[in-house]
Coordinates of C-alpha atoms in Angstrom, one line a residue:
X242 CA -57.8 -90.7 58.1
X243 CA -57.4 -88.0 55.6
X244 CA -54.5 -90.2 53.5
X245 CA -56.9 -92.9 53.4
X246 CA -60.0 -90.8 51.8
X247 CA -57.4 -89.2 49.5
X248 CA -56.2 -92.4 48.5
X249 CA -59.8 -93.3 47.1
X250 CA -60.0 -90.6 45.3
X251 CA -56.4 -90.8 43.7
X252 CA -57.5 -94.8 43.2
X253 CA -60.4 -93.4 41.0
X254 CA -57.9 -91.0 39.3
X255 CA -55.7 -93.1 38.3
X256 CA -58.2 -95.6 37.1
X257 CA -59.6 -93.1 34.6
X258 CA -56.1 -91.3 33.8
X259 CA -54.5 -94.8 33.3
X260 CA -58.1 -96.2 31.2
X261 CA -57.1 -98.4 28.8
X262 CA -53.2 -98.7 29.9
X263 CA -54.5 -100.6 32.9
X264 CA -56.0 -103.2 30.7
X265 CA -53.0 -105.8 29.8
X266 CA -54.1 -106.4 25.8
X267 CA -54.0 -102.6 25.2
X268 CA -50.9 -102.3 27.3
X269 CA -49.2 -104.9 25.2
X270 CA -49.8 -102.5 21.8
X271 CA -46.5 -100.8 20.6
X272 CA -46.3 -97.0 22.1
X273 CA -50.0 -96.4 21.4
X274 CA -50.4 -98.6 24.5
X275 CA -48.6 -96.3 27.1
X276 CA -51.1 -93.7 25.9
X277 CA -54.5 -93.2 28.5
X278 CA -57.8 -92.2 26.5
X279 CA -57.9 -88.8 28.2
X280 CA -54.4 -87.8 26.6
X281 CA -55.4 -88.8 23.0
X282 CA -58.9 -87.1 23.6
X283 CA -57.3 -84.1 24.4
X284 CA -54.3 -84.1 21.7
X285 CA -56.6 -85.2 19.2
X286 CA -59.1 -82.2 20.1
X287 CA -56.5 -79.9 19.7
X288 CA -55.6 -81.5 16.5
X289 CA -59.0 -81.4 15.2
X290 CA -59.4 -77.1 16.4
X291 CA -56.2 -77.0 14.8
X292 CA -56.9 -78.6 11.6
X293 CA -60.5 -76.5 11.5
X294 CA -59.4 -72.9 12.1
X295 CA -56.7 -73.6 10.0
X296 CA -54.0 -73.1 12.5
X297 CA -55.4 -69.8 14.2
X298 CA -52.4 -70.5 16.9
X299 CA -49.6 -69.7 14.1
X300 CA -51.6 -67.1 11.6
X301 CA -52.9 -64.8 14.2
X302 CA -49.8 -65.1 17.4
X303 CA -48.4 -61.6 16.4
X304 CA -52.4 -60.0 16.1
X305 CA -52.5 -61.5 20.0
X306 CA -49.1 -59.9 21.0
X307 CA -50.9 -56.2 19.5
X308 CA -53.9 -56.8 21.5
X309 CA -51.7 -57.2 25.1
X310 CA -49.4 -54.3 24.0
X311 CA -52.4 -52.0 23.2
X312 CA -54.6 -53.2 25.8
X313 CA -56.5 -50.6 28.2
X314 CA -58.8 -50.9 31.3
X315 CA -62.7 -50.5 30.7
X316 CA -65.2 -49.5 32.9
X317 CA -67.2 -53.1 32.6
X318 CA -64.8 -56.1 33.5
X319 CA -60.9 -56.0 33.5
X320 CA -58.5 -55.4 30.5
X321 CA -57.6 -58.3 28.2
X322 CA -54.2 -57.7 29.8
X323 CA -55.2 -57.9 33.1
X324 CA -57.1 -60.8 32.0
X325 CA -54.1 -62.8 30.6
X326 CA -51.7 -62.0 33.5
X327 CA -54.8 -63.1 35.5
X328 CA -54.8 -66.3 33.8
X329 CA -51.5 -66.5 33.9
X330 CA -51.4 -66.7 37.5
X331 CA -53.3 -69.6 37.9
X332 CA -51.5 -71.7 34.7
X333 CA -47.7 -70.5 35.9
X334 CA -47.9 -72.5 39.1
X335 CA -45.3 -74.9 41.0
X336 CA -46.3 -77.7 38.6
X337 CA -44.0 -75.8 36.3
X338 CA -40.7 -76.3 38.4
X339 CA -42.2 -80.1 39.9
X340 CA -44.2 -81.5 37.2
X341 CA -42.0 -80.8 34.6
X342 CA -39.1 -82.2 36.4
X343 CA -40.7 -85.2 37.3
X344 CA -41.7 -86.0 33.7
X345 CA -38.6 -85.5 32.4
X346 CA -37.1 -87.6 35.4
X347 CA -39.5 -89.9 34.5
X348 CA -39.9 -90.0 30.6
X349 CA -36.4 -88.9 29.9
X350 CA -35.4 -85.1 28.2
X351 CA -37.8 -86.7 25.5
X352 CA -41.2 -85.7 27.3
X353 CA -40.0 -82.3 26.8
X354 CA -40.5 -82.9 23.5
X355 CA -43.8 -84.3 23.5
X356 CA -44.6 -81.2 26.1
X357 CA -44.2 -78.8 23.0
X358 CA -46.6 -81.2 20.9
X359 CA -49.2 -81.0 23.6
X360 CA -48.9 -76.9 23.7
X361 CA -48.9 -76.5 20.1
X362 CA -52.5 -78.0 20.0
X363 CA -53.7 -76.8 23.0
X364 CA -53.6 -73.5 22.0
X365 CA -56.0 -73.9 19.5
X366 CA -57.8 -75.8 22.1
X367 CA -57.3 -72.7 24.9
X368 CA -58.4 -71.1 21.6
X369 CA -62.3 -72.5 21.5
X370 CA -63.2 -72.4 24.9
X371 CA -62.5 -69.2 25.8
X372 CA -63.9 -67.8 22.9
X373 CA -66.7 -69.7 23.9
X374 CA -66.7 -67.9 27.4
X375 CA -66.2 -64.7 26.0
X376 CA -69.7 -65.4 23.4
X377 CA -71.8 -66.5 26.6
X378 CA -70.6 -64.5 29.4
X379 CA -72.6 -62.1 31.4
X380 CA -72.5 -59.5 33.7
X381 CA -72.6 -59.4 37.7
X382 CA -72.3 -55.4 39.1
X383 CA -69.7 -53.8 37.2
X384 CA -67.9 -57.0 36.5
X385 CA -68.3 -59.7 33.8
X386 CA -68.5 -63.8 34.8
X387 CA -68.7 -66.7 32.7
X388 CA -66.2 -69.2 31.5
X389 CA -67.9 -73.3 31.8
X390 CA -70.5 -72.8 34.0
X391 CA -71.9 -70.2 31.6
X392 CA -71.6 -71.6 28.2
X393 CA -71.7 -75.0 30.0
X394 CA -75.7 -74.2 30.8
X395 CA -76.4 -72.1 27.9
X396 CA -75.3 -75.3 25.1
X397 CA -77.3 -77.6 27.5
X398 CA -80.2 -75.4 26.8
X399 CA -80.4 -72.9 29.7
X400 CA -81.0 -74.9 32.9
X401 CA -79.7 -73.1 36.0
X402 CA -79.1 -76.7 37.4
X403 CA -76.5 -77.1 34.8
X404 CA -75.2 -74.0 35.4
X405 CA -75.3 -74.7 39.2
X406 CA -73.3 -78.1 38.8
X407 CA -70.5 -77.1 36.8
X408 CA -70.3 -74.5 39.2
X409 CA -70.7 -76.1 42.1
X410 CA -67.4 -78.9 40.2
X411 CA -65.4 -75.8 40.0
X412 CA -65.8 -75.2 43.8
X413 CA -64.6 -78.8 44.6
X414 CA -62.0 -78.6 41.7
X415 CA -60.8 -75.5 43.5
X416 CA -60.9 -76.7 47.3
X417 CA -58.9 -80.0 46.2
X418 CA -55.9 -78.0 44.8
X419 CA -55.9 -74.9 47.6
X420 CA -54.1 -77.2 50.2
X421 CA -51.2 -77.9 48.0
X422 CA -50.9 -74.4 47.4
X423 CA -51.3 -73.2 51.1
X424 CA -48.6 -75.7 52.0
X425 CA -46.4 -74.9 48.6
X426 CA -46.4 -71.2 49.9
X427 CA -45.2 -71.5 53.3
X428 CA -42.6 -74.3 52.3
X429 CA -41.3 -71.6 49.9
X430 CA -41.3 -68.7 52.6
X431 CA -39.7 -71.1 55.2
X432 CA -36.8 -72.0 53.0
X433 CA -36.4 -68.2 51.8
X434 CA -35.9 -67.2 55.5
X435 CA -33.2 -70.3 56.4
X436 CA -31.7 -69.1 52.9
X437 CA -31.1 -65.8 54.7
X438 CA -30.5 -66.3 58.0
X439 CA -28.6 -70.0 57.4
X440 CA -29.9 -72.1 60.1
X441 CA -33.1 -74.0 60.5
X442 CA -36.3 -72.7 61.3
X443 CA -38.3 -75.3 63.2
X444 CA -41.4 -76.6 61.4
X445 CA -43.6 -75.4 64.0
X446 CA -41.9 -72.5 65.8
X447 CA -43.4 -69.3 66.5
X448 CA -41.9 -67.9 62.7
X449 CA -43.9 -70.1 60.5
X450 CA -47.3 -69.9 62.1
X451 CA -46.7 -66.4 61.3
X452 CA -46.0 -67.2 58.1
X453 CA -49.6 -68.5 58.1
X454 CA -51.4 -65.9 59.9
X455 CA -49.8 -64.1 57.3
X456 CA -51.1 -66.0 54.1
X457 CA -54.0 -66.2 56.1
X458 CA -54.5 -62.2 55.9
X459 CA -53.3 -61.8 52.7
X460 CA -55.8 -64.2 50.7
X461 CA -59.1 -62.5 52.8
X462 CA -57.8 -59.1 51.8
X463 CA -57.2 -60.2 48.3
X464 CA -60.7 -62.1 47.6
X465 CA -62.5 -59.3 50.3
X466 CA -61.5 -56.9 47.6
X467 CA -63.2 -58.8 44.9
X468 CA -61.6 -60.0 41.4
X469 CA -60.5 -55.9 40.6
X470 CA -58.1 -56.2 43.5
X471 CA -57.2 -59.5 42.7
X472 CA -56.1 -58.5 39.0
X473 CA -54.5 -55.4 40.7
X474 CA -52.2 -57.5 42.8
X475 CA -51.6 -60.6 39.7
X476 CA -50.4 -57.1 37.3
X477 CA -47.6 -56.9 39.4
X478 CA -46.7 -60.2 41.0
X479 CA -46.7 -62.1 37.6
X480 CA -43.9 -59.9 35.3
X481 CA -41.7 -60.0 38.7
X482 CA -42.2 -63.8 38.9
X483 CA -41.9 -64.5 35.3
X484 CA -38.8 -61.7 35.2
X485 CA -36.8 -63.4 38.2
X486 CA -37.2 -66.7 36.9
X487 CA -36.2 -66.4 33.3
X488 CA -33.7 -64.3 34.5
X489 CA -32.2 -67.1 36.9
X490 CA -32.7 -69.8 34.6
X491 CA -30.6 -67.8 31.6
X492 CA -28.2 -67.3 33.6
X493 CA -27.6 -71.0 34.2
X494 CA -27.5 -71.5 30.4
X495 CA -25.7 -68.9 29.8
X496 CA -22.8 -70.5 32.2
X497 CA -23.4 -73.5 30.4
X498 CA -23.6 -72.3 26.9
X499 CA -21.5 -75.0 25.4
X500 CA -24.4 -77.6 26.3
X501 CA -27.2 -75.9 24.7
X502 CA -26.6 -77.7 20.8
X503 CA -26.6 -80.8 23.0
X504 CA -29.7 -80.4 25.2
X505 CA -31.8 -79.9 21.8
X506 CA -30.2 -83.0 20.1
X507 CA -30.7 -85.1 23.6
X508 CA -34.6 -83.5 23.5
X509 CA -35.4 -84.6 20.0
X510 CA -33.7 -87.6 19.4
X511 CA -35.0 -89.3 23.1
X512 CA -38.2 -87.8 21.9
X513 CA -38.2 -90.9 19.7
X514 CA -35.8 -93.2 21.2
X515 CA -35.3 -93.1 25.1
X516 CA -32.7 -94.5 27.1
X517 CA -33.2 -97.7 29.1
X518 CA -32.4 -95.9 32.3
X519 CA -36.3 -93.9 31.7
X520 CA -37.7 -97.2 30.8
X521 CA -36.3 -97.1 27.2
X522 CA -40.4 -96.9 26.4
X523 CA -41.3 -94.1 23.5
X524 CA -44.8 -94.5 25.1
X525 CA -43.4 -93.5 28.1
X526 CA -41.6 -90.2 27.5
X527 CA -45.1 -89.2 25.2
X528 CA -46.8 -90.1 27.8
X529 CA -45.4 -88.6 30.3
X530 CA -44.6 -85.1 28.3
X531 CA -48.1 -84.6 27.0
X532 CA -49.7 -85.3 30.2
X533 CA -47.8 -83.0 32.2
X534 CA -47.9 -80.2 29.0
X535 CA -51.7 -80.7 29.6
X536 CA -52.1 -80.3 33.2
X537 CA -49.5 -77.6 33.1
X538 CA -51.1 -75.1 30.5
X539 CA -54.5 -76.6 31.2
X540 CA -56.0 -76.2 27.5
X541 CA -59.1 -78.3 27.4
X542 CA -59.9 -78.4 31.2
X543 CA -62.2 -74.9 31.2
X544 CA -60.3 -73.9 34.5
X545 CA -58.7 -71.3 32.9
X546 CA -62.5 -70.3 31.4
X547 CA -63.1 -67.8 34.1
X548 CA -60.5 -65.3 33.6
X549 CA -61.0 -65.7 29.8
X550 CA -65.0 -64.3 30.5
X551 CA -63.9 -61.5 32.6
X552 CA -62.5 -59.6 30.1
X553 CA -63.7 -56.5 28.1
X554 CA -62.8 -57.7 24.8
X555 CA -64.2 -56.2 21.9
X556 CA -64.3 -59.4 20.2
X557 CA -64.8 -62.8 21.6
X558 CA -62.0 -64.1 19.3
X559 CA -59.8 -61.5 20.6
X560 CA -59.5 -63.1 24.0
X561 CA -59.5 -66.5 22.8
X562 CA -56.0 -65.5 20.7
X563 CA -55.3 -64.3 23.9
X564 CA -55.2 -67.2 25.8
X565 CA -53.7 -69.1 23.2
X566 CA -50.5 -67.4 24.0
X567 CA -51.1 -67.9 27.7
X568 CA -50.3 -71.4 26.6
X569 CA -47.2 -70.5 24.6
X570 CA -46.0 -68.8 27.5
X571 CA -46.6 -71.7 30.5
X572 CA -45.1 -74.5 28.1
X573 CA -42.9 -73.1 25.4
X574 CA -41.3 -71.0 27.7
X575 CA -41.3 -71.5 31.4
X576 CA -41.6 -75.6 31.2
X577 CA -38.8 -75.0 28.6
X578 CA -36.6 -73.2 31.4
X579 CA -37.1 -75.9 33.7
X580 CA -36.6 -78.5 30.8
X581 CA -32.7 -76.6 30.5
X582 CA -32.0 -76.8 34.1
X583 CA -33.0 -80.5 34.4
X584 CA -31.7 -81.4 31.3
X585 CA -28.4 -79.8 30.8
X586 CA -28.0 -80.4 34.6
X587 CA -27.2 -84.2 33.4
X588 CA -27.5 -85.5 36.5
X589 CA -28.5 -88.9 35.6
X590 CA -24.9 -88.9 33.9
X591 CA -23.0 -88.6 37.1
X592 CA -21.3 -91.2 39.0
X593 CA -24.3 -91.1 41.8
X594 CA -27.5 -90.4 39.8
X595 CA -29.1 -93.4 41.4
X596 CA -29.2 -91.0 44.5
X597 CA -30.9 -88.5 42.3
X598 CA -33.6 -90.0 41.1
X599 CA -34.6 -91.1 44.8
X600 CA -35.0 -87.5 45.1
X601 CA -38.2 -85.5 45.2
X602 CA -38.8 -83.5 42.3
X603 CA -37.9 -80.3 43.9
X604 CA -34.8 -81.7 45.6
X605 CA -33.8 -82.9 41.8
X606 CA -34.5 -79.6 40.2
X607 CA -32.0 -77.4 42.5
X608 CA -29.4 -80.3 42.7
X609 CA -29.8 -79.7 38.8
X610 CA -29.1 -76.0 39.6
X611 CA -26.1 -77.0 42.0
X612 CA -24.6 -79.3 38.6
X613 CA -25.0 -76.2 36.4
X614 CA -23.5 -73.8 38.8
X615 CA -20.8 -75.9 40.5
X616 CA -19.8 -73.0 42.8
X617 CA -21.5 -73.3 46.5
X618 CA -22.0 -69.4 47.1
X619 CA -23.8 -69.2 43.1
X620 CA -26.3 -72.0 44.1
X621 CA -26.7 -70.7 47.5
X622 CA -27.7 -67.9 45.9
X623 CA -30.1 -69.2 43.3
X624 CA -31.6 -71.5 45.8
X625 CA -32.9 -68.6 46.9
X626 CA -34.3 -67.6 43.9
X627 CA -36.2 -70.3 42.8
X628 CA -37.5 -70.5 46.3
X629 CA -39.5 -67.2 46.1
X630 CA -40.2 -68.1 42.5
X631 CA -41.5 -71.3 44.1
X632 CA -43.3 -68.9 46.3
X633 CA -44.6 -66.6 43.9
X634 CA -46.3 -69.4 42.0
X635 CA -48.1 -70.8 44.5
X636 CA -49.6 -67.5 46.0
X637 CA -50.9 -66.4 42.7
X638 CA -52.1 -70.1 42.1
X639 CA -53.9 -69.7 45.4
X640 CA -55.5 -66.5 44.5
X641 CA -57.0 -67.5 41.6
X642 CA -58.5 -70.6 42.7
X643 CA -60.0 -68.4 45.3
X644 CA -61.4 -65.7 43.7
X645 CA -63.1 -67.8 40.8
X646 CA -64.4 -70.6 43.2
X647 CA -66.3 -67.7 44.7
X648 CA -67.6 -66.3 41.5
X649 CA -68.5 -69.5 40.9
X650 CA -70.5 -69.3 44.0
X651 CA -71.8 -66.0 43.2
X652 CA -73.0 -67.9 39.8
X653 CA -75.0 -70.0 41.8
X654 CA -76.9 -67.9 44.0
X655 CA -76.5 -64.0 45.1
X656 CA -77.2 -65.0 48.7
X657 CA -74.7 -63.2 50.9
X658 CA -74.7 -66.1 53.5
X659 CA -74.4 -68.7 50.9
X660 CA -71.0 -66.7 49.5
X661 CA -69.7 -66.2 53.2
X662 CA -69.7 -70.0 53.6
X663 CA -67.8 -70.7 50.2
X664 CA -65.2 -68.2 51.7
X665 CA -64.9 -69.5 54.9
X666 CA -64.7 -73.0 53.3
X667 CA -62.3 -71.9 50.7
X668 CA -60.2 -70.2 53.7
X669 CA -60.1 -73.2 56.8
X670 CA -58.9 -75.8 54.0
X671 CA -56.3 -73.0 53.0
X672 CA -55.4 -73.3 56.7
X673 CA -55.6 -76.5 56.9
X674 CA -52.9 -77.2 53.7
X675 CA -50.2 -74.8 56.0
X676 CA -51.1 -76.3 59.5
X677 CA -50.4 -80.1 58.3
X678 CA -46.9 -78.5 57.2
X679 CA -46.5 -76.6 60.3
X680 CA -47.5 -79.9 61.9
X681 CA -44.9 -82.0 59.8
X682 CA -48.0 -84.6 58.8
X683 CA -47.0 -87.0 55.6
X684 CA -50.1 -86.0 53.6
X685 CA -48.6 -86.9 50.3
X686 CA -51.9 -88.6 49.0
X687 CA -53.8 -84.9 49.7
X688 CA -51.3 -83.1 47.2
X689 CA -52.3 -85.7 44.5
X690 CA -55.8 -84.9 44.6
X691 CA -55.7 -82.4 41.9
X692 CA -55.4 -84.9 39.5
X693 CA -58.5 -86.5 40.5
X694 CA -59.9 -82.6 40.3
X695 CA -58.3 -82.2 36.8
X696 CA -59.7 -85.5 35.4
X697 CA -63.1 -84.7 36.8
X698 CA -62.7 -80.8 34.8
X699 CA -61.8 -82.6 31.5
X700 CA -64.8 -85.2 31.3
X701 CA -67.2 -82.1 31.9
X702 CA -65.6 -79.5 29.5
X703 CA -64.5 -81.5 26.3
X704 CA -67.8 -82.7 25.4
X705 CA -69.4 -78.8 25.5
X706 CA -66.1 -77.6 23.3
X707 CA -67.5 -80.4 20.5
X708 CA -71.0 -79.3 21.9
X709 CA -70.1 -75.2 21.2
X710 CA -67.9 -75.6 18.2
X711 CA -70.4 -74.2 15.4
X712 CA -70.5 -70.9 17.7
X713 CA -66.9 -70.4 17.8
X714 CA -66.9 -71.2 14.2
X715 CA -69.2 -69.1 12.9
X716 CA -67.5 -66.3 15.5
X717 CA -64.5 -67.2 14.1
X718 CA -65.4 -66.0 10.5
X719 CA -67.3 -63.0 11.4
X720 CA -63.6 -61.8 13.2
X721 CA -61.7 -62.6 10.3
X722 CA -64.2 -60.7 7.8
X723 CA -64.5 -57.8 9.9
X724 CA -68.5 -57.8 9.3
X725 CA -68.9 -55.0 11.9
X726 CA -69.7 -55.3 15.8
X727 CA -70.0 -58.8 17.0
X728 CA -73.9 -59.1 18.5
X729 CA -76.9 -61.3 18.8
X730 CA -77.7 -61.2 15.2
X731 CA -74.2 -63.0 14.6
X732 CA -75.1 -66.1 15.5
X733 CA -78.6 -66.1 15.8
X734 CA -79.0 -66.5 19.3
X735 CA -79.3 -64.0 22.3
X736 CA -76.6 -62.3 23.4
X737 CA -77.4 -59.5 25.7
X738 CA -73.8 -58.2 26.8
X739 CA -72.5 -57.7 23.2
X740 CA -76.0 -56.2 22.3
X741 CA -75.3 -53.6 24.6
X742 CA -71.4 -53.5 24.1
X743 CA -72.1 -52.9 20.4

């Protein structure tokens, strides 16, 4: 029942996703016509930022680097640190070790490429909408909320039912991709434990339904705690993550340092002319790259709009330079490490790559590991350590989705009842994602739902980046003529927390 309501939705995803490719006269158009609307909408936005703030990404990246080195906690909000590691969470996910692998299994090492591109631009993207959330966010107790909901109702001229909506689409966006997440988890804490103890733990023996209980525990103690624990527990679970896995993955390519001039060449030059065994399509691999740089880093969606408001910034460009390294760091460098494993892994070169590219895209990366490392006690060994990687991802994934889909809530209405029932909701479909694991259900169509949720984040939040522009503009040049406190009289509009904060 659930695969075939999922499959509706992923029907309607992949109708919009796919618009105009699924229409045979646009298909039939050299390269441009493996290209969907949404990706050139979302390239060419980050083109346009890019072109209009006269690449802000490039001219102030070290300025951003300063402000996370010299960054301290405030008594309103979080620290623009805390903020970006915050952020981070949620954008470093799975979808760095599966989507990437898929693309490039899919597109060929040239949709790394094209992943690159798609960062480049979104940063100045990630750039303009959370300096956007930062101009229009407000405060709630001692902490500060905002992101699309916020600026969302205050460019459509200040209708709570706008505010409400975008909201409430944030709730749904976030209940579609907390299943995956739950079930990502306790896949990854499942093959930690046969890593160590090497057997087979059955799928639902009494060990993994204590997994659950304990995810279960440990995502109502984190959002119980409210979004200061939250940060408290993403400071130190994203450096380990990030730490482990770079460390793991540099290994590999330092083992198989002789490959590195070659897995640039192979990256640039399929960029532009793939082989036939990835479809031989240029389209293809752009396609494929840009679309998975996109959902990976998330610039343009206003997901990552929340943690960007919640931060005591002392001006709103300041966190918007911010988060433009947040996308330098998901794409440019941990899609990149995955990118070395699959790529110099050549497995599609071997003798039996048909057999690996009937693989799943986890199942490809760590056979990629097993080419790189040859020896069965090294890649016994890092199996393990891209499994609590794995792990690590998903959990801080899961806690972010949690703790803004209830701010979100909070957003639209204080009601204590009303915020109970989006954490109750939020928690029984987390519980639901681990038992159809536990339970060994094919749910495959329920993991794909997130791109229905993504599509549905796009369409909202592109229009209102156009929409808020002038506002980040004039912002823009106020930060870069250091004309004194940023405040209402800036841009002419209220703005009652930077009032006060100045």
């Amino acid at each position: 029942m659930v695969n075939s309501i999922c499959a509706i939705f992923q029907e309607l995803a992949d109708l919009v996703w796919g618009f105009p490719t699924n229409l045979d006269w646009y298909a039939s158009l050299p390269i441009i016509g493996n290209l969907p609307l949404v990706i050139i909408l979302l390239v060419g936005t980050g083109f346009y930022f890019t072109c209009r703030l006269g690449c802000v990404q490039i001219r102030y990246f070290s300025y951003g680097l300063k402000l996370l080195m010299n960054s301290h906690q405030a008594k309103q909000g979080i620290s623009p640190l805390a903020s970006f590691l915050l952020s981070t969470a949620m954008r470093v996910g799975p979808g760095n070790i599966l989507g990437v692998t898929g693309a490039v299994s899919t597109g060929g090492p040239g949709a790394l490429f094209w992943m690159w591109i798609s960062a480049f631009f979104g940063m100045s993207t990630a750039f303009v909408e959370s300096t956007l959330s930062q101009i229009f966010k407000e405060t709630q107790g001692d902490e500060y909320v905002g992101g699309l909901p916020s600026y969302g109702r205050r460019l459509l001229g200040g209708a709570a039912v706008v505010g409400s909506t975008l909201s409430f689409l944030y709730i749904i966006y976030a209940l579609l991709c907390i299943p995956a997440q739950g079930f990502n988890t306790i896949s990854a804490m499942v093959a930690v434990t046969q890593n160590v103890l090497g057997g087979e733990i059955p799928a639902d023996g009494a060990l993994v339904w204590g997994f659950a209980l304990l995810l279960m525990g440990l995502a109502a103690f984190s959002i119980l705690g409210g979004l200061r624990r939250i940060t408290r527990i993403t400071d130190v679970l994203v450096p380990i993550m990030a730490v482990i896995y770079v460390s793991a993955v540099l290994v590999m390519v330092a083992m198989n340092l002789e490959l590195l001039p070659w897995f640039f060449y192979t990256v640039v030059t399929q960029a532009f002319s793939p082989e036939p065994i990835f479809g031989g399509a240029v389209g293809l691999a752009i396609s494929q790259g840009i679309k998975r740089g996109l959902m990976s880093n998330e610039a343009g969606q206003g997901t990552l709009s929340m943690p960007a408001a919640v931060s005591h910034a002392k001006h709103p460009c300041d966190q918007g330079i911010i988060q433009a390294i947040g996308v330098f760091l998901d794409t440019m460098v941990i899609c990149t490490l995955t990118g070395f494993v699959v790529i110099m892994g050549q497995a599609w070169l071997k003798a039996d790559y048909a057999a690996w590219f009937e693989m799943g895209r986890l199942e490809k990366f760590l056979n990629s590991c097993q080419q790189m490392l040859g020896n069965e006690a090294t890649f016994s060994l890092a199996t393990l350590v891209i499994s609590i990687c794995f792990g690590i991802f998903a959990f801080t994934c899961l806690l972010g989705f949690l703790s803004f889909s209830e701010i979100c809530a909070r957003q639209i209405s204080e009601n204590r009842l009303f915020v109970a029932a989006v954490r109750l909701v939020n928690l029984a479909v987390l519980a639901f994602g681990m038992i159809t694991n536990i339970a060994g259900l094919d749910l495959s169509a329920l993991w794909n739902l997130s791109d229905f949720a993504n599509i549905l984040m796009v369409c909202c939040n592109l229009p209102l980046l156009y929409i808020g522009y002038s506002k980040v503009h004039k912002a823009f040049k106020h930060f870069e003529r250091h004309e004194g406190s940023f405040n209402s009289s800036t841009l002419g509009i209220p703005l009652p927390v930077w009032d006060k904060n100045s």
